[in-house]
XYZ file of C-alpha atoms in Angstrom:
141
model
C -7.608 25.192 0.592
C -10.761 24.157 2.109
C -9.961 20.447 1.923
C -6.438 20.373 3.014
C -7.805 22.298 6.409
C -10.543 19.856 7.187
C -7.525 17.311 6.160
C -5.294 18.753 8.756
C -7.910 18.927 11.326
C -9.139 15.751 10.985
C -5.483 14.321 11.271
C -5.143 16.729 14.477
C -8.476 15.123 15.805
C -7.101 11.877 15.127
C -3.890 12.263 16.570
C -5.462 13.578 20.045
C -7.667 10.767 20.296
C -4.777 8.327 19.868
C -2.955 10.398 22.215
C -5.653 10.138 25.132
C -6.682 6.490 24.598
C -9.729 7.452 23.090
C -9.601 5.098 20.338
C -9.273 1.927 22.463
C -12.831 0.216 22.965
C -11.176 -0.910 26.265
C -10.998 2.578 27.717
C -14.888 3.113 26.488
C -15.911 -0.029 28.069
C -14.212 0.667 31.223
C -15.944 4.485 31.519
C -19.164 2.814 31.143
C -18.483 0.283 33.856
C -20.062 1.753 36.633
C -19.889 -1.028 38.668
C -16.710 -2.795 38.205
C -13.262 -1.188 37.420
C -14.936 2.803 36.334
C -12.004 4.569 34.313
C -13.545 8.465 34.511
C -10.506 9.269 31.978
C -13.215 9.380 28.774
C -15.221 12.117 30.988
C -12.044 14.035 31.160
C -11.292 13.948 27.532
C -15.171 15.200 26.597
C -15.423 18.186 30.013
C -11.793 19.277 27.825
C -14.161 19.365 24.562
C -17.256 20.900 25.794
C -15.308 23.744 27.688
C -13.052 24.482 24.454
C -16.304 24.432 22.436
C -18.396 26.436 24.752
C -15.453 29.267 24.953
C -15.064 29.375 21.453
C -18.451 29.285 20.046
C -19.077 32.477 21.175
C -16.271 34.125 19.898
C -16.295 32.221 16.510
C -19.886 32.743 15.805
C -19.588 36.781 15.963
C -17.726 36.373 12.916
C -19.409 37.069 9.337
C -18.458 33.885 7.849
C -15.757 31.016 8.739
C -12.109 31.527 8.576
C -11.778 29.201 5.888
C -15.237 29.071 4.588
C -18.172 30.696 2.735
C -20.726 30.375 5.237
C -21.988 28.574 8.518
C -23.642 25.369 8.454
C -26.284 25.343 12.455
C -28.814 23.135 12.524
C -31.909 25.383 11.667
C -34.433 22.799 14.765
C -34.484 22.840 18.148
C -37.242 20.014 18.448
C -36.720 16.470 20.031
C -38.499 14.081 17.805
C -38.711 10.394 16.815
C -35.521 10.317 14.859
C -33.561 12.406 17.333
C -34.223 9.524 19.583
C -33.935 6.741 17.827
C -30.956 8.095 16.247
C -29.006 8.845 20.278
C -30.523 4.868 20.967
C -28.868 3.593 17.927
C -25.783 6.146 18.447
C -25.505 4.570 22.725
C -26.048 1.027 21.973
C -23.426 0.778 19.447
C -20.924 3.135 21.529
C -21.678 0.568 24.339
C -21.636 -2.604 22.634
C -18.852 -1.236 20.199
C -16.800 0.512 22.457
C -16.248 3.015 19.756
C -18.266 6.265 18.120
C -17.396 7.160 14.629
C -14.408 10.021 15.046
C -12.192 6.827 17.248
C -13.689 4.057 14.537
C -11.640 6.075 11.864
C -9.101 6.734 13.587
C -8.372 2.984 14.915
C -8.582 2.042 11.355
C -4.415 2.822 11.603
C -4.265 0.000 13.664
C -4.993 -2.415 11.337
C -7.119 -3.739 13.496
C -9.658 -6.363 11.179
C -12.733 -5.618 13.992
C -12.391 -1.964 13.825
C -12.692 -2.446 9.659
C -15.745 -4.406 10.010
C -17.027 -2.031 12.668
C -16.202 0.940 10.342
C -18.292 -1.001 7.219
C -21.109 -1.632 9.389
C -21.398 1.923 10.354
C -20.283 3.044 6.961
C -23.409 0.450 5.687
C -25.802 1.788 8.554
C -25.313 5.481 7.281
C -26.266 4.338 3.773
C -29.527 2.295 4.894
C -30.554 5.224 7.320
C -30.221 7.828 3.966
C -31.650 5.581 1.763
C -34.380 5.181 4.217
C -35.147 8.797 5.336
C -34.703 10.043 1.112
C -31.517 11.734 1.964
C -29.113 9.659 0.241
C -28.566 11.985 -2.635
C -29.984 15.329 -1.037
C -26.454 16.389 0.396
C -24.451 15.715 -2.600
């Protein structure tokens, strides 16, 4: 059951970034064009996010366990450190130079689209390096 609702959400996800644009590296490019033609649609689309997320957290997290779940998985730190960092550089450079994060990379792979698939395996091969790296690579299996 557990699969086939983080199935159905994912689709859902995928659907409403299609729906807004979100998965067109055009429409990130153009919100991060500050000085040329600025498209504040991408701001709209995350305010819509954070104010669904900050309304629901609260009532989601007086629950004893997820609806469709044994327990809940919040990060345990609050600390900035060196891989936080480097980690949001990394994350920004490749959302600007990209024009895509990972949740729009997956979806755009519906497309077709040959760049988004070597986008996708360059993330995909970045996430690997990065575990392999840190000694995480097997830790979550």
């Amino acid at each position: 059951m557990f699969n086939i609702i983080s199935l159905i959400s994912g689709l859902l996800f995928g659907f409403g970034l299609a729906l807004s644009g979100m998965v067109s590296p055009g429409k990130v490019i153009g919100f991060l064009d500050f000085t040329g033609n600025w498209d504040p649609s991408l701001a709209f689309v995350m305010g819509g996010g954070v104010l669904v997320t900050v309304i629901s957290f609260r009532y989601i997290l007086k629950r004893p366990t997820p609806v469709f779940g044994r327990e809940f998985k919040l990060p345990t730190r609050n600390d900035i450190d060196k891989h936080l960092i480097s980690g949001a550089v990394l994350f920004g450079l490749g959302w600007g130079l990209g024009g895509l994060c990972p949740g729009p990379a997956l979806s755009s792979l519906a497309y077709g689209n040959p760049k988004i698939f070597v986008f996708v395996g360059a993330m995909v091969a970045g996430i690997v390096i990065a575990k392999i790296l840190t000694g995480t690579f097997r830790k979550e299996a």
